[in-house]
Tab-separated table of C-alpha atoms in Angstrom:
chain	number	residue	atom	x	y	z
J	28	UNK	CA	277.529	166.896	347.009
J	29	UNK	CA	279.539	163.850	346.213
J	30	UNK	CA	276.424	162.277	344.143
J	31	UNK	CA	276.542	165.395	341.994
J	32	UNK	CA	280.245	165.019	341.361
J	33	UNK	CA	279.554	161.371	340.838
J	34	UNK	CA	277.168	162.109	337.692
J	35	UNK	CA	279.252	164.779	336.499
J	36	UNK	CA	282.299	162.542	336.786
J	37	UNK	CA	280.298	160.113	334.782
J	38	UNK	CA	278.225	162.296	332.021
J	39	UNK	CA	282.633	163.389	331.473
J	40	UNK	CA	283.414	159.798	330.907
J	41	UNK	CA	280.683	159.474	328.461
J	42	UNK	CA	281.311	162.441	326.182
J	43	UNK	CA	284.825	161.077	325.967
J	44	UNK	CA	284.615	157.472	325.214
J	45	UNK	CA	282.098	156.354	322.698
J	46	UNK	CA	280.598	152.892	321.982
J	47	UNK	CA	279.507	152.732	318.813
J	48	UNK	CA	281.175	153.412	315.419
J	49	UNK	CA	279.257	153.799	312.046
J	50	UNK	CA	280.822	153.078	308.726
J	51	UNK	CA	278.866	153.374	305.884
J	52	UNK	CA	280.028	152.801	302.140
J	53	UNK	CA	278.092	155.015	299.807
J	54	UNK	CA	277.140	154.586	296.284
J	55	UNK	CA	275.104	155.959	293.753
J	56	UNK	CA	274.493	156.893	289.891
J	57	UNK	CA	275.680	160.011	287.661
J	58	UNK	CA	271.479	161.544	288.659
J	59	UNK	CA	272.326	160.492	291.915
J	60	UNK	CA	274.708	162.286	293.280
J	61	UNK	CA	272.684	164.890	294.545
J	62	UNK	CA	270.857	163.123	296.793
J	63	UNK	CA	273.612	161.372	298.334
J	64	UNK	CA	275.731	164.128	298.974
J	65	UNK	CA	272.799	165.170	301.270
J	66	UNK	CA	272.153	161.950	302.981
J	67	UNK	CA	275.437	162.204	303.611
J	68	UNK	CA	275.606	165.635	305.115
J	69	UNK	CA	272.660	164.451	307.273
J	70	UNK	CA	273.722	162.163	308.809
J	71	UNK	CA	277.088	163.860	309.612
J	72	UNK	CA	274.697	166.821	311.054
J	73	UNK	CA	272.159	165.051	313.147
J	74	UNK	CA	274.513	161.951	314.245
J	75	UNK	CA	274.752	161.750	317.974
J	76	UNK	CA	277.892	162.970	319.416
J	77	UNK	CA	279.112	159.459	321.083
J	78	UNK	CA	279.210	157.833	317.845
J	79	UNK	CA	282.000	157.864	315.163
J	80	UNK	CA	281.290	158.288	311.695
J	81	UNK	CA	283.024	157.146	308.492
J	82	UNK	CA	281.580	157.262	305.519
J	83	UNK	CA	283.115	156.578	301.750
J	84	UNK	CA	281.277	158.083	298.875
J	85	UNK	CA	282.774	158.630	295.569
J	86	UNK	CA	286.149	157.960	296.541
J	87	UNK	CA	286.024	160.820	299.089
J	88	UNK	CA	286.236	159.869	302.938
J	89	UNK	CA	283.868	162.008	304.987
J	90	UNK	CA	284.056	161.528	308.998
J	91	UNK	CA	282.662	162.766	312.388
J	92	UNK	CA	283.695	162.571	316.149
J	93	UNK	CA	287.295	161.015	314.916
J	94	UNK	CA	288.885	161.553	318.486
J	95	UNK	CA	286.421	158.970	320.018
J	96	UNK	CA	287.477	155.228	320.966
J	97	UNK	CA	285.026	153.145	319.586
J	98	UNK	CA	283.770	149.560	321.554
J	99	UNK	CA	281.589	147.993	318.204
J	100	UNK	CA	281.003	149.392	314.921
J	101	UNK	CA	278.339	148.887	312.523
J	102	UNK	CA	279.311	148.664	308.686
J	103	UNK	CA	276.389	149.713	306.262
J	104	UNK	CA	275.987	150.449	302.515
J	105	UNK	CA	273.921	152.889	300.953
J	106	UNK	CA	272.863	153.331	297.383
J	107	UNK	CA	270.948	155.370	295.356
J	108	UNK	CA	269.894	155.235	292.208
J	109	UNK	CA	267.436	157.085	289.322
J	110	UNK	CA	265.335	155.781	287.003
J	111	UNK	CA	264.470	157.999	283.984
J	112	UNK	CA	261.485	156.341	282.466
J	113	UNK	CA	259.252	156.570	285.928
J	114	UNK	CA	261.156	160.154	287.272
J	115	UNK	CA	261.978	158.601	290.314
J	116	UNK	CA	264.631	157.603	292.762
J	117	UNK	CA	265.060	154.648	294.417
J	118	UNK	CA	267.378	154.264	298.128
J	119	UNK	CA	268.413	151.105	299.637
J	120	UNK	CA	270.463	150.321	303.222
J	121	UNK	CA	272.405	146.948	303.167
J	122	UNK	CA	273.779	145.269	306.071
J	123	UNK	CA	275.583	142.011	305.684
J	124	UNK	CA	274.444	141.620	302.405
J	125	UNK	CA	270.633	142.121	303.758
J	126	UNK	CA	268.403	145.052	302.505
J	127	UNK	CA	267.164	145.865	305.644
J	128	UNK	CA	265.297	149.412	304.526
J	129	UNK	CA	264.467	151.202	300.896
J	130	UNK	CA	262.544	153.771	299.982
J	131	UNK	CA	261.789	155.832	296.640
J	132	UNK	CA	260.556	159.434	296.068
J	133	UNK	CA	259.671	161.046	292.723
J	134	UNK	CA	259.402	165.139	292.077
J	135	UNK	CA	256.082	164.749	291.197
J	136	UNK	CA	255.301	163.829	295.050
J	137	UNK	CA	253.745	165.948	297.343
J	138	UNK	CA	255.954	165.607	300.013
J	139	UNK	CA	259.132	167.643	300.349
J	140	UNK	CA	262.732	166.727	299.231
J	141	UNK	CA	264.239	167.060	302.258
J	142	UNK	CA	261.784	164.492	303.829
J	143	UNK	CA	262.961	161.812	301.208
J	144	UNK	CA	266.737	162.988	302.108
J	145	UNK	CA	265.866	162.469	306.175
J	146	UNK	CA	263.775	159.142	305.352
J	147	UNK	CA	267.675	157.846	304.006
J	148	UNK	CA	269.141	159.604	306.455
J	149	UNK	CA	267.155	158.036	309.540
J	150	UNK	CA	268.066	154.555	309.061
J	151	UNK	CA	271.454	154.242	310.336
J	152	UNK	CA	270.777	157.251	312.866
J	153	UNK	CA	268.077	155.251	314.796
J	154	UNK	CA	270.522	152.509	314.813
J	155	UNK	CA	273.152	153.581	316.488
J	156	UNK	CA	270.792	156.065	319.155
J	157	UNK	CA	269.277	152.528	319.847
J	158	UNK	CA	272.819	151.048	320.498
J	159	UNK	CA	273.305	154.526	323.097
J	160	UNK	CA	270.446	154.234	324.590
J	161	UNK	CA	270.885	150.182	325.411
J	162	UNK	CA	274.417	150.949	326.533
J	163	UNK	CA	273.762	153.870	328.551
J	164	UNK	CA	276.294	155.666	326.802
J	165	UNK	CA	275.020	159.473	326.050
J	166	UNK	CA	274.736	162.473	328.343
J	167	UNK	CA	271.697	164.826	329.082
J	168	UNK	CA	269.906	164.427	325.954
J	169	UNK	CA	269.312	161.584	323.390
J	170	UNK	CA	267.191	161.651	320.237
J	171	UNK	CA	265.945	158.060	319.486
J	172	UNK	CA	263.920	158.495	316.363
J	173	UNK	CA	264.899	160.570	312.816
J	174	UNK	CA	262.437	159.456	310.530
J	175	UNK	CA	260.503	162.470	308.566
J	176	UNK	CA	257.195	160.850	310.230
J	177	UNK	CA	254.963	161.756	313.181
J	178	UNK	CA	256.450	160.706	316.270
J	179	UNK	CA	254.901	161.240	319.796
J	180	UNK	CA	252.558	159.896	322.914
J	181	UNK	CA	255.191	158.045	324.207
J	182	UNK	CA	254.746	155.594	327.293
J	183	UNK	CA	257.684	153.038	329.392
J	184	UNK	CA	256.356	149.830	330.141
J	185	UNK	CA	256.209	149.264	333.897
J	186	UNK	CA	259.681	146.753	333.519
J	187	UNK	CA	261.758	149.089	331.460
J	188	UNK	CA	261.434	146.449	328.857
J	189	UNK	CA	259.251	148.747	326.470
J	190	UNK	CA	258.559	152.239	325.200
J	191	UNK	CA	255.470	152.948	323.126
J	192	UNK	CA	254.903	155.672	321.317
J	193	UNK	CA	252.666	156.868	317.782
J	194	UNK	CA	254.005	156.715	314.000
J	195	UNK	CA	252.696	156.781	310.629
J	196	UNK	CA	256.191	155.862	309.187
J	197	UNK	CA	254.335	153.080	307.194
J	198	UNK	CA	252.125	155.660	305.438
J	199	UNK	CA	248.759	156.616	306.435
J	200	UNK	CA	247.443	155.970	309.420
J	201	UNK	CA	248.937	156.612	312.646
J	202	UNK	CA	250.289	153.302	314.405
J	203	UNK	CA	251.880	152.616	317.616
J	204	UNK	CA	255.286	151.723	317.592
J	205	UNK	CA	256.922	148.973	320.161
J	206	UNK	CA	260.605	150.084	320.543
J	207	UNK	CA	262.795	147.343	323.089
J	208	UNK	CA	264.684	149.137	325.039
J	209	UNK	CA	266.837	146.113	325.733
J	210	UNK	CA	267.055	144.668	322.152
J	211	UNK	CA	267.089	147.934	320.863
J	212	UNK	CA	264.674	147.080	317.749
J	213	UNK	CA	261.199	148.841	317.000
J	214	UNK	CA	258.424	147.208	315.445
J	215	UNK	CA	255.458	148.513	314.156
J	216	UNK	CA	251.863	146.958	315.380
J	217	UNK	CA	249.116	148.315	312.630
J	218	UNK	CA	245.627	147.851	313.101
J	219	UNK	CA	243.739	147.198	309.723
J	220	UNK	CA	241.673	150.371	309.197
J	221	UNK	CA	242.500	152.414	312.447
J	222	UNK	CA	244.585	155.051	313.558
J	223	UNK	CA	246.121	154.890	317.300
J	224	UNK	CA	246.876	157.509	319.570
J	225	UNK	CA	248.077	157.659	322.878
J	226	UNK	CA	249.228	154.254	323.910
J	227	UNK	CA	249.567	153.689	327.576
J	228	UNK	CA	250.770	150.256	329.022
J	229	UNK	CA	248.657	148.496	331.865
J	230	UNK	CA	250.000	148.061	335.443
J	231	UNK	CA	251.494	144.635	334.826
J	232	UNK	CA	252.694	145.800	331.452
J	233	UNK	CA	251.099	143.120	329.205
J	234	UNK	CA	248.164	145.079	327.584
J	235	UNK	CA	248.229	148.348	325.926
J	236	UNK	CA	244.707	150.891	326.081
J	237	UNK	CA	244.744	153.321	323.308
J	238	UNK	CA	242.356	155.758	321.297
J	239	UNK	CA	241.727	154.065	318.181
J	240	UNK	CA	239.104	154.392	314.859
J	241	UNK	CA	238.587	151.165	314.377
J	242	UNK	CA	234.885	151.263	314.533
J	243	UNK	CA	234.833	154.670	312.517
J	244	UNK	CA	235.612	157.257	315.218
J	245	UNK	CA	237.502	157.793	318.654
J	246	UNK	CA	237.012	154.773	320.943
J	247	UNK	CA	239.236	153.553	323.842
J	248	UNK	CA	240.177	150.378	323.272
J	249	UNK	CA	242.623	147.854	325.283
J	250	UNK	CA	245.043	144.807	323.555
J	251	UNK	CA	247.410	142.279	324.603
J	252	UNK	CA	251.174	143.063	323.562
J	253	UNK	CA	251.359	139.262	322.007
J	254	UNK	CA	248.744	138.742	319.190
J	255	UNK	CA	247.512	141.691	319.976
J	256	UNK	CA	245.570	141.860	316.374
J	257	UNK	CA	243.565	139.234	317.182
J	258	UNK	CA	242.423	140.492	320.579
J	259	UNK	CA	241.168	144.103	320.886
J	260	UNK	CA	238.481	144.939	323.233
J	261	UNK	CA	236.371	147.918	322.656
J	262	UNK	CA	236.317	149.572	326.382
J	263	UNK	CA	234.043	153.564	325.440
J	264	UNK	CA	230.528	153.793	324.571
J	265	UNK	CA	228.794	155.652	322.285
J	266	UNK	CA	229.241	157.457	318.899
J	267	UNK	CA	230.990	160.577	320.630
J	268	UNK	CA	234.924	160.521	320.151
J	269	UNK	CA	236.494	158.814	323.520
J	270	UNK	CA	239.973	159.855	323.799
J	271	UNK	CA	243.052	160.484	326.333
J	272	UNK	CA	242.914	157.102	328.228
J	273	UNK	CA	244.997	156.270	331.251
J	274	UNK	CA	245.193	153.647	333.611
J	275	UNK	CA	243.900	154.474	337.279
J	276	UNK	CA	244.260	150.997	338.105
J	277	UNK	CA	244.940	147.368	337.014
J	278	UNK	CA	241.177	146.649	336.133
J	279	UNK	CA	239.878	150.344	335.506
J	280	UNK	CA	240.918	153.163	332.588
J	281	UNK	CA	240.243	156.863	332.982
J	282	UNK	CA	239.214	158.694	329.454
J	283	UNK	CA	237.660	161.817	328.167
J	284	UNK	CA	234.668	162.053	325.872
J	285	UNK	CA	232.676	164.506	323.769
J	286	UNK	CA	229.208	165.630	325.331
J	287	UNK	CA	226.183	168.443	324.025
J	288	UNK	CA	228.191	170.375	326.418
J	289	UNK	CA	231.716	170.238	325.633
J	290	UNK	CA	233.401	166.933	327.497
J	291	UNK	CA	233.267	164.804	330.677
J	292	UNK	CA	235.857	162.624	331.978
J	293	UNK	CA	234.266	158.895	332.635
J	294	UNK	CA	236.082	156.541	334.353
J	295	UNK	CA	235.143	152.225	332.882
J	296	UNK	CA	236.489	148.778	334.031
J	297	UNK	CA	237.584	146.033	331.571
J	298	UNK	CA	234.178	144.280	332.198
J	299	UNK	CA	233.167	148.011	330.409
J	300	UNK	CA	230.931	149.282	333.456
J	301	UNK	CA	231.245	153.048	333.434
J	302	UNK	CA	230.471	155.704	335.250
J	303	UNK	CA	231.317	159.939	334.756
J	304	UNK	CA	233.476	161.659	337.120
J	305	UNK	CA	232.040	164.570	338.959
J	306	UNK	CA	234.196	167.594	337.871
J	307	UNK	CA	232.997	171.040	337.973
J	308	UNK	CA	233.738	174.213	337.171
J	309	UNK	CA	235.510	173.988	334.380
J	310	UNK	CA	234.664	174.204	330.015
J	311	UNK	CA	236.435	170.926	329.599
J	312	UNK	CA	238.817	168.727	330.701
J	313	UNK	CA	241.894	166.489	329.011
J	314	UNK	CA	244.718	164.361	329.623
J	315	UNK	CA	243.994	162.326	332.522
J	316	UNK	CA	247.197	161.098	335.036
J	317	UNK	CA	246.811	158.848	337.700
J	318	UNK	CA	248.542	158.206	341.029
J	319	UNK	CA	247.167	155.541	343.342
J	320	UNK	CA	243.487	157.180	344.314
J	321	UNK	CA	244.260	160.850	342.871
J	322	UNK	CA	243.694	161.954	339.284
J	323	UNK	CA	245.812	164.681	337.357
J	324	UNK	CA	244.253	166.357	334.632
J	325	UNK	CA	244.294	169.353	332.455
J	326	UNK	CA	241.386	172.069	333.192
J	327	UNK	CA	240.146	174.407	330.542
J	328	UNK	CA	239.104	177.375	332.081
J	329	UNK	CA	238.170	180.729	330.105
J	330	UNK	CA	240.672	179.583	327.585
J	331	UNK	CA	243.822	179.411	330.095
J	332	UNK	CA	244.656	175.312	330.337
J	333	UNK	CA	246.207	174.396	333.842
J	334	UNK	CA	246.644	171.194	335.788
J	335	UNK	CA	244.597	169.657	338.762
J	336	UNK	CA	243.910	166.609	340.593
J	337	UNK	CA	241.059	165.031	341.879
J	338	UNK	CA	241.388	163.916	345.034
J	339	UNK	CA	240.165	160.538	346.529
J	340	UNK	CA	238.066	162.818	348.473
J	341	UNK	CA	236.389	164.008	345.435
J	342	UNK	CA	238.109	167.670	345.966
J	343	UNK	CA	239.698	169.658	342.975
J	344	UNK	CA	243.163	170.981	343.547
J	345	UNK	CA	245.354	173.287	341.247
J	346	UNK	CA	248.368	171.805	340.881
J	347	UNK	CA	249.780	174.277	338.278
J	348	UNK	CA	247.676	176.845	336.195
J	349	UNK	CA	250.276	180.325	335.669
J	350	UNK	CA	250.027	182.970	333.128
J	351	UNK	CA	251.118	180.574	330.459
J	352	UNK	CA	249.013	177.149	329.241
J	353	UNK	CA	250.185	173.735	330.952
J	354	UNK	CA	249.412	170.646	329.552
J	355	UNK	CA	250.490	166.496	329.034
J	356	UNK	CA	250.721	166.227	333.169
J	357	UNK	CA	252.907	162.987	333.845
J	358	UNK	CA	253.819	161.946	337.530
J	359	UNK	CA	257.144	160.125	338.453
J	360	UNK	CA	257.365	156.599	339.721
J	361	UNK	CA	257.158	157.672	343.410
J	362	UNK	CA	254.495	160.501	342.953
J	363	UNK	CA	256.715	163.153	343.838
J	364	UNK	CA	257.249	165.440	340.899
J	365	UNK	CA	254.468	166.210	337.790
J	366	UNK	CA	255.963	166.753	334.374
J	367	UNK	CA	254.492	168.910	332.196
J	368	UNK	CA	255.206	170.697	328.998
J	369	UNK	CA	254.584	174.849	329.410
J	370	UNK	CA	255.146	177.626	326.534
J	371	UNK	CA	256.403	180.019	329.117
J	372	UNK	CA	259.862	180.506	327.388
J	373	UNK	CA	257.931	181.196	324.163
J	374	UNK	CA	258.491	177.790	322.630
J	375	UNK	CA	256.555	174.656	324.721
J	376	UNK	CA	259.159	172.735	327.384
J	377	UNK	CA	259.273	169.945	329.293
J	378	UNK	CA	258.714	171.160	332.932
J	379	UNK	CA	259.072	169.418	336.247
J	380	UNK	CA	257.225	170.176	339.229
J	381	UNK	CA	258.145	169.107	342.860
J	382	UNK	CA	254.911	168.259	344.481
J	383	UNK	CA	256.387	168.781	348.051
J	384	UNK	CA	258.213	171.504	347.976
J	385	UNK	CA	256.178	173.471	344.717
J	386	UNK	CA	259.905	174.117	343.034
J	387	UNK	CA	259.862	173.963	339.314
J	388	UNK	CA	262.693	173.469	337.014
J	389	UNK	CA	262.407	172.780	332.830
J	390	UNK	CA	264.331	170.011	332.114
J	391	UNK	CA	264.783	170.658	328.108
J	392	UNK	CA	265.338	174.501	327.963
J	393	UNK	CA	268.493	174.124	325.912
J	394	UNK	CA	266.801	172.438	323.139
J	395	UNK	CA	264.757	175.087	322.093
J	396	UNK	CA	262.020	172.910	320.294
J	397	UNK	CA	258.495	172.287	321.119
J	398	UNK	CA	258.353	170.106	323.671
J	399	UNK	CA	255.518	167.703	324.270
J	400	UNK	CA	254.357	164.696	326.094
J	401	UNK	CA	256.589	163.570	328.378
J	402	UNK	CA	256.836	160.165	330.377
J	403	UNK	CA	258.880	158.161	333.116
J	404	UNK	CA	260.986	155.417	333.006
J	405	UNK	CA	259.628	153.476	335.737
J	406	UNK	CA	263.193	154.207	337.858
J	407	UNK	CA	262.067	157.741	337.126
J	408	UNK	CA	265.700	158.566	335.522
J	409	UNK	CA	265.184	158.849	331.963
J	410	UNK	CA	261.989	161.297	330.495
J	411	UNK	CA	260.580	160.633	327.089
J	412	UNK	CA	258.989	163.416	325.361
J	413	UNK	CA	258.330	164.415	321.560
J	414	UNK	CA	260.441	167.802	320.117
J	415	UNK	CA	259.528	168.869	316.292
J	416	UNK	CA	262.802	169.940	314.464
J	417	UNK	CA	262.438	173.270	312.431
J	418	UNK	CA	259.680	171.849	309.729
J	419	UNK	CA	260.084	168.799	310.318
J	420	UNK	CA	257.362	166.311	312.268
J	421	UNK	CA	257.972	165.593	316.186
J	422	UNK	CA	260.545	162.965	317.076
J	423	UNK	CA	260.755	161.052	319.922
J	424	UNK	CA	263.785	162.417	322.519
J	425	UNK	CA	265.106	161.418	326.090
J	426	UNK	CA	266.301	163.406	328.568
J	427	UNK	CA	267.969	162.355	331.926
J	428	UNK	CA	265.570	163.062	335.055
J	429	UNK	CA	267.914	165.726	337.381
J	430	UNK	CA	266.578	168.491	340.268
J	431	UNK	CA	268.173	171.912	340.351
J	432	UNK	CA	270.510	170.692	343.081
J	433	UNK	CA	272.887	168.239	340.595
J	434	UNK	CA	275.423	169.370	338.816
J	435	UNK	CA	274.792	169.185	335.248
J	436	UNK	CA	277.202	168.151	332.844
J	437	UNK	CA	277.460	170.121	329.164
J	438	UNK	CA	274.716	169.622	326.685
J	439	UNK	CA	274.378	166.872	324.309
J	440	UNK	CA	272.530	168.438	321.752
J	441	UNK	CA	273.669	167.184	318.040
């Protein structure tokens, strides 16, 4: 009882005291008006509700979450402007005199409007969720990424230091994104000619496997965090896509690949020795999980998806397979409770399972997005998962770890 009035005490605290402040000077042109009238109202709708907001735009003062002490502020300046002879627009962030982020958009692009407004929009957003999340400073929920880009496959680094997850913000092909969760920076890593997927960090946290198409399709593939260009080792075989890797130990990835048949799960060291996994009785399999000798997976069987393990013994066991599909299994730090996103509320949810006591609980029901991939911070507190946003593409969330038993404080939703 008293830790659940300790967390309640302190999610209160939290929603009353912010840390960060944002004030942004706005400019633009007579054509550009438009546009920044909705950056503006963007970021006043999607900022995070520990941060206050001031912004200045054509001599009108526009402001958010006003009651709320602020420890640091960051000052920004936004303009926009349109150039007639090309039909296009052309958005710039300044900070300290810096450009530190532009972007243009013309009508005659495919994309949509409102992904040009967000792309302005998600600059100063991601800063200051980066500042929250570094500071500890938000209560259930915090979105961490705003960009009108794919984000999702997240995965924490063993030490915290890290979370890696899939974009395509730099047009193209899909890359995987380093954010520091104690600088609070993200930095891209492209591979020339490749798209990424599903980055997952090695036991020691100094190498990264992923599915990549370097080669021309789906291969597993492993690189160093440093230099990691220059360093990529080709760990599948074969011309059949290899996908959904996962580390079972320190010298040994787990993956899925294609076959005649449908798919097998094969499990490869780094030396690249390889051998399938004998599991039966189902069409296919995906999404290996492992915890020390036992493997987690998603079964296809029949067209209903559930979750089992594989036992060090070599024994199947259904962990979770209900009326509804279960997929993306994730197991905590101490291999006590399997996450799991579920469409049993009609919309997919992040789910937690205890594995000792078979109570479940969905940790993200109040968000009522789709749900997907989740992963644990290595003290098993905070779970990263992707949510998509009305039409927008998936962004990259948090939500704090709790069992049925605390007391929960109010939502943080935006």
């Amino acid at each position: 009882m008293k830790k659940s009035l300790v967390i309640l005490l302190l999610m209160f605290v939290m929603s009353c005291f912010a840390y960060v402040g944002l004030k942004v000077v706005l400019a633009s042109d007579e054509q550009g008006k438009k546009v920044l009238d909705d950056v503006a109202r963007s970021i006043l709708t999607l900022v995070p509700e520990n941060v206050r907001v001031v912004l200045e735009t054509n001599q009108v003062k526009l402001t958010a979450n006003e009651h709320i002490e602020v420890q640091e502020e960051f000052t920004l300046n936004f303009s926009i402007t349109y150039d007639a002879t090309k039909n296009s627009y052309y958005a710039s962030w300044m900070e300290s005199s810096n450009v530190v982020y532009s972007c243009s958009y013309s009508p005659k692009e495919e994309r949509p409007y409102r992904d040009f407004v967000r792309e302005c929009a998600h600059y100063p957003l991601e800063k200051v969720a980066l500042r929250l999340l570094m500071k500890n400073a938000f209560g259930k929920y915090l979105r961490i990424t705003y960009h009108p880009s794919v984000d999702e496959y997240s995965s924490f680094s063993p030490d915290g230091k890290y979370f890696a997850f899939i974009t395509d913000r730099l047009g193209g092909n899909r890359n995987i994104a380093l954010l520091d969760l104690q600088q609070g920076s993200l930095r891209v890593l492209p591979v020339h000619g490749s798209s990424e997927y599903f980055p997952r960090f090695s036991p020691d946290g100094t190498r990264l496997a992923f599915q990549g198409s370097l080669h021309g399709f789906w291969n597993i593939y492993i690189m160093p965090i440093e230099d990691y260009a220059k360093n990529i080792v080709l760990i599948s075989a074969g011309n059949a896509p290899a996908y959904s890797p996962a580390w079972f130990d320190a010298n040994t990835l787990l993956y899925v690949q294609d076959t005649e048949t449908g798919n097998a799960m094969y499990r490869a060291t780094l030396a690249r020795r390889r051998s399938k996994l004998n599991i039966e009785g189902f069409d296919m399999v995906f999404s290996p999980a492992a915890y020390g000798q036992t493997i987690y997976f998603v079964g296809l069987r029949e067209a209903n998806f559930g979750i089992y393990a594989l036992t060090p013994e070599g024994n199947v066991v259904c962990i979770e397979d209900g009326f509804y599909n279960e997929h993306d299994p994730a197991i905590s730090p101490d291999g006590r409770y399997l996450a799991y996103s579920c469409n049993c509320l009609g919309y997919y949810a992040i789910w937690v399972k205890d594995l000792e006591t078979g109570e479940k609980w969905c940790l993200t029901e109040e968000l009522k997005q789709d749900a997907f991939y989740p992963s644990f911070s290595p003290d098993g507190q905070l779970v990263g998962f992707s949510a998509s946003e009305g039409f927008f593409e998936p962004d990259i969330w948090f939500v704090r770890f709790f069992k049925p038993s605390d007391s929960q404080a109010q939502s943080s939703l935006p």
